[in-house]
Amino acid sequence: MNKHPSRAARLAAQAKQRTMMFRITVIAVVLVAVTATVAFGPVWLVAEATRLSQISVQRQEIIAAELATGQTLVVEAAVLRSSDHIATRAQEEHGMVAPSEELSVRVEVGDSAEYGRDSAVVAQRIADHEDTLLVRVAQLMAGEASALLVGDVGMSAVR
């Protein structure tokens, strides 16, 4: 028998050996990948859960802050709508004054039967108090009424 195998047999044996080594290498790589996935999968899941938990906490803090801001705005709106606040701002910022009872009495007296229908007495009474707020408001209203009348006439002429 032949102690030396033929060249073809040697080549066939080498090819078989290479194929076997290739298969072993592929199996080893697949096993390492599966092992890494199994080993690091839970670690990744825990890291991802922690990250999502942190995001959730941040968003809850934002929601709580916005709710507190909303409650503050509701209280602020209630304060701004209060009649005391409106009266204070009207007096301080715009120089407005609350109507006094004296003006109300004058108007009531002027319209009462004591003066009757004598317009001269009423006119004199108003002239005596020209600097009062009521007189200024009456003059302003008369001026606005005439301006509206002129505006209405002008608009009716266009038609």
mmCIF file of C-alpha atoms in Angstrom, residues 20-150:
data_model
loop_
_atom_site.group_PDB
_atom_site.id
_atom_site.type_symbol
_atom_site.label_atom_id
_atom_site.label_comp_id
_atom_site.label_asym_id
_atom_site.label_seq_id
_atom_site.Cartn_x
_atom_site.Cartn_y
_atom_site.Cartn_z
ATOM 1 C CA MET A 20 -14.402 22.402 9.354
ATOM 2 C CA MET A 21 -12.387 25.383 10.706
ATOM 3 C CA PHE A 22 -14.705 27.831 8.929
ATOM 4 C CA ARG A 23 -17.741 26.146 10.504
ATOM 5 C CA ILE A 24 -16.137 26.192 13.941
ATOM 6 C CA THR A 25 -15.274 29.900 13.544
ATOM 7 C CA VAL A 26 -18.820 30.786 12.469
ATOM 8 C CA ILE A 27 -20.299 28.780 15.329
ATOM 9 C CA ALA A 28 -17.920 30.488 17.786
ATOM 10 C CA VAL A 29 -18.849 33.959 16.524
ATOM 11 C CA VAL A 30 -22.552 33.143 16.731
ATOM 12 C CA LEU A 31 -22.135 31.756 20.248
ATOM 13 C CA VAL A 32 -20.218 34.863 21.362
ATOM 14 C CA ALA A 33 -22.924 37.121 19.874
ATOM 15 C CA VAL A 34 -25.719 35.161 21.550
ATOM 16 C CA THR A 35 -23.849 35.105 24.847
ATOM 17 C CA ALA A 36 -23.200 38.854 24.650
ATOM 18 C CA THR A 37 -26.839 39.510 23.858
ATOM 19 C CA VAL A 38 -28.023 37.332 26.713
ATOM 20 C CA ALA A 39 -25.466 38.825 29.101
ATOM 21 C CA PHE A 40 -25.816 42.493 28.150
ATOM 22 C CA GLY A 41 -29.518 42.480 27.231
ATOM 23 C CA PRO A 42 -30.728 42.833 30.808
ATOM 24 C CA VAL A 43 -28.107 45.489 31.475
ATOM 25 C CA TRP A 44 -29.350 47.467 28.469
ATOM 26 C CA LEU A 45 -32.964 46.984 29.570
ATOM 27 C CA VAL A 46 -32.177 48.282 33.063
ATOM 28 C CA ALA A 47 -30.289 51.257 31.612
ATOM 29 C CA GLU A 48 -33.179 52.040 29.266
ATOM 30 C CA ALA A 49 -35.727 51.721 32.078
ATOM 31 C CA THR A 50 -33.644 54.086 34.225
ATOM 32 C CA ARG A 51 -33.409 56.622 31.402
ATOM 33 C CA LEU A 52 -37.158 56.498 30.791
ATOM 34 C CA SER A 53 -37.826 56.810 34.516
ATOM 35 C CA GLN A 54 -35.666 59.949 34.664
ATOM 36 C CA ILE A 55 -37.547 61.440 31.717
ATOM 37 C CA SER A 56 -40.845 60.630 33.439
ATOM 38 C CA VAL A 57 -39.729 62.335 36.656
ATOM 39 C CA GLN A 58 -38.612 65.432 34.721
ATOM 40 C CA ARG A 59 -41.946 65.648 32.936
ATOM 41 C CA GLN A 60 -43.850 65.204 36.193
ATOM 42 C CA GLU A 61 -41.839 68.086 37.670
ATOM 43 C CA ILE A 62 -42.681 70.235 34.648
ATOM 44 C CA ILE A 63 -46.376 69.369 34.994
ATOM 45 C CA ALA A 64 -46.319 70.180 38.715
ATOM 46 C CA ALA A 65 -44.627 73.525 38.019
ATOM 47 C CA GLU A 66 -47.161 74.377 35.304
ATOM 48 C CA LEU A 67 -50.057 73.462 37.600
ATOM 49 C CA ALA A 68 -48.613 75.723 40.301
ATOM 50 C CA THR A 69 -48.240 78.517 37.740
ATOM 51 C CA GLY A 70 -51.841 77.973 36.651
ATOM 52 C CA GLN A 71 -53.080 78.195 40.232
ATOM 53 C CA THR A 72 -51.040 81.356 40.764
ATOM 54 C CA LEU A 73 -52.574 82.877 37.632
ATOM 55 C CA VAL A 74 -56.083 81.987 38.804
ATOM 56 C CA VAL A 75 -55.430 83.756 42.111
ATOM 57 C CA GLU A 76 -53.876 86.748 40.299
ATOM 58 C CA ALA A 77 -56.882 86.984 37.982
ATOM 59 C CA ALA A 78 -59.246 86.928 40.952
ATOM 60 C CA VAL A 79 -57.277 89.717 42.620
ATOM 61 C CA LEU A 80 -57.233 91.787 39.418
ATOM 62 C CA ARG A 81 -61.003 91.361 39.025
ATOM 63 C CA SER A 82 -61.750 92.500 42.568
ATOM 64 C CA SER A 83 -63.549 95.806 42.839
ATOM 65 C CA ASP A 84 -61.115 97.080 45.479
ATOM 66 C CA HIS A 85 -58.159 96.515 43.167
ATOM 67 C CA ILE A 86 -59.921 98.174 40.235
ATOM 68 C CA ALA A 87 -60.864 101.193 42.360
ATOM 69 C CA THR A 88 -57.316 101.519 43.711
ATOM 70 C CA ARG A 89 -55.739 101.383 40.243
ATOM 71 C CA ALA A 90 -58.314 103.816 38.853
ATOM 72 C CA GLN A 91 -57.466 106.311 41.588
ATOM 73 C CA GLU A 92 -53.682 105.856 41.566
ATOM 74 C CA GLU A 93 -52.970 105.439 37.859
ATOM 75 C CA HIS A 94 -55.739 107.430 36.223
ATOM 76 C CA GLY A 95 -56.612 110.024 38.845
ATOM 77 C CA MET A 96 -60.224 108.897 39.023
ATOM 78 C CA VAL A 97 -62.247 109.514 42.143
ATOM 79 C CA ALA A 98 -65.246 107.682 43.487
ATOM 80 C CA PRO A 99 -68.488 109.646 43.201
ATOM 81 C CA SER A 100 -69.191 111.470 46.411
ATOM 82 C CA GLU A 101 -72.555 111.677 48.075
ATOM 83 C CA GLU A 102 -72.390 115.470 47.797
ATOM 84 C CA LEU A 103 -72.609 115.269 43.992
ATOM 85 C CA SER A 104 -75.439 112.786 44.246
ATOM 86 C CA VAL A 105 -77.296 115.084 46.627
ATOM 87 C CA ARG A 106 -76.797 118.056 44.307
ATOM 88 C CA VAL A 107 -78.201 116.129 41.399
ATOM 89 C CA GLU A 108 -81.133 114.945 43.479
ATOM 90 C CA VAL A 109 -81.730 118.473 44.822
ATOM 91 C CA GLY A 110 -81.473 119.902 41.308
ATOM 92 C CA ASP A 111 -84.086 117.501 40.073
ATOM 93 C CA SER A 112 -86.336 117.844 43.119
ATOM 94 C CA ALA A 113 -89.548 119.812 43.364
ATOM 95 C CA GLU A 114 -87.760 122.507 45.396
ATOM 96 C CA TYR A 115 -86.404 123.972 42.181
ATOM 97 C CA GLY A 116 -89.366 123.010 40.117
ATOM 98 C CA ARG A 117 -88.938 123.484 36.419
ATOM 99 C CA ASP A 118 -87.049 126.744 36.741
ATOM 100 C CA SER A 119 -84.125 126.024 34.462
ATOM 101 C CA ALA A 120 -82.396 129.297 35.375
ATOM 102 C CA VAL A 121 -82.048 128.150 38.993
ATOM 103 C CA VAL A 122 -80.695 124.758 37.894
ATOM 104 C CA ALA A 123 -78.309 126.411 35.414
ATOM 105 C CA GLN A 124 -77.060 128.783 38.121
ATOM 106 C CA ARG A 125 -76.580 125.866 40.495
ATOM 107 C CA ILE A 126 -74.498 124.003 37.886
ATOM 108 C CA ALA A 127 -72.529 127.148 37.031
ATOM 109 C CA ASP A 128 -71.631 127.527 40.710
ATOM 110 C CA HIS A 129 -69.985 124.100 40.592
ATOM 111 C CA GLU A 130 -68.338 124.014 37.146
ATOM 112 C CA ASP A 131 -65.225 122.383 38.460
ATOM 113 C CA THR A 132 -67.075 119.342 39.743
ATOM 114 C CA LEU A 133 -66.664 115.981 38.125
ATOM 115 C CA LEU A 134 -70.337 115.802 37.220
ATOM 116 C CA VAL A 135 -70.163 119.014 35.186
ATOM 117 C CA ARG A 136 -67.030 117.815 33.389
ATOM 118 C CA VAL A 137 -68.694 114.511 32.561
ATOM 119 C CA ALA A 138 -71.828 116.311 31.301
ATOM 120 C CA GLN A 139 -69.720 118.569 29.089
ATOM 121 C CA LEU A 140 -67.773 115.607 27.766
ATOM 122 C CA MET A 141 -70.967 113.703 27.011
ATOM 123 C CA ALA A 142 -72.440 116.723 25.223
ATOM 124 C CA GLY A 143 -69.286 117.018 23.127
ATOM 125 C CA GLU A 144 -69.349 113.337 22.241
ATOM 126 C CA ALA A 145 -73.032 113.527 21.349
ATOM 127 C CA SER A 146 -72.415 116.404 18.955
ATOM 128 C CA ALA A 147 -69.446 114.570 17.456
ATOM 129 C CA LEU A 148 -71.604 111.506 16.933
ATOM 130 C CA LEU A 149 -74.329 113.627 15.402
ATOM 131 C CA VAL A 150 -71.883 115.208 12.959
#
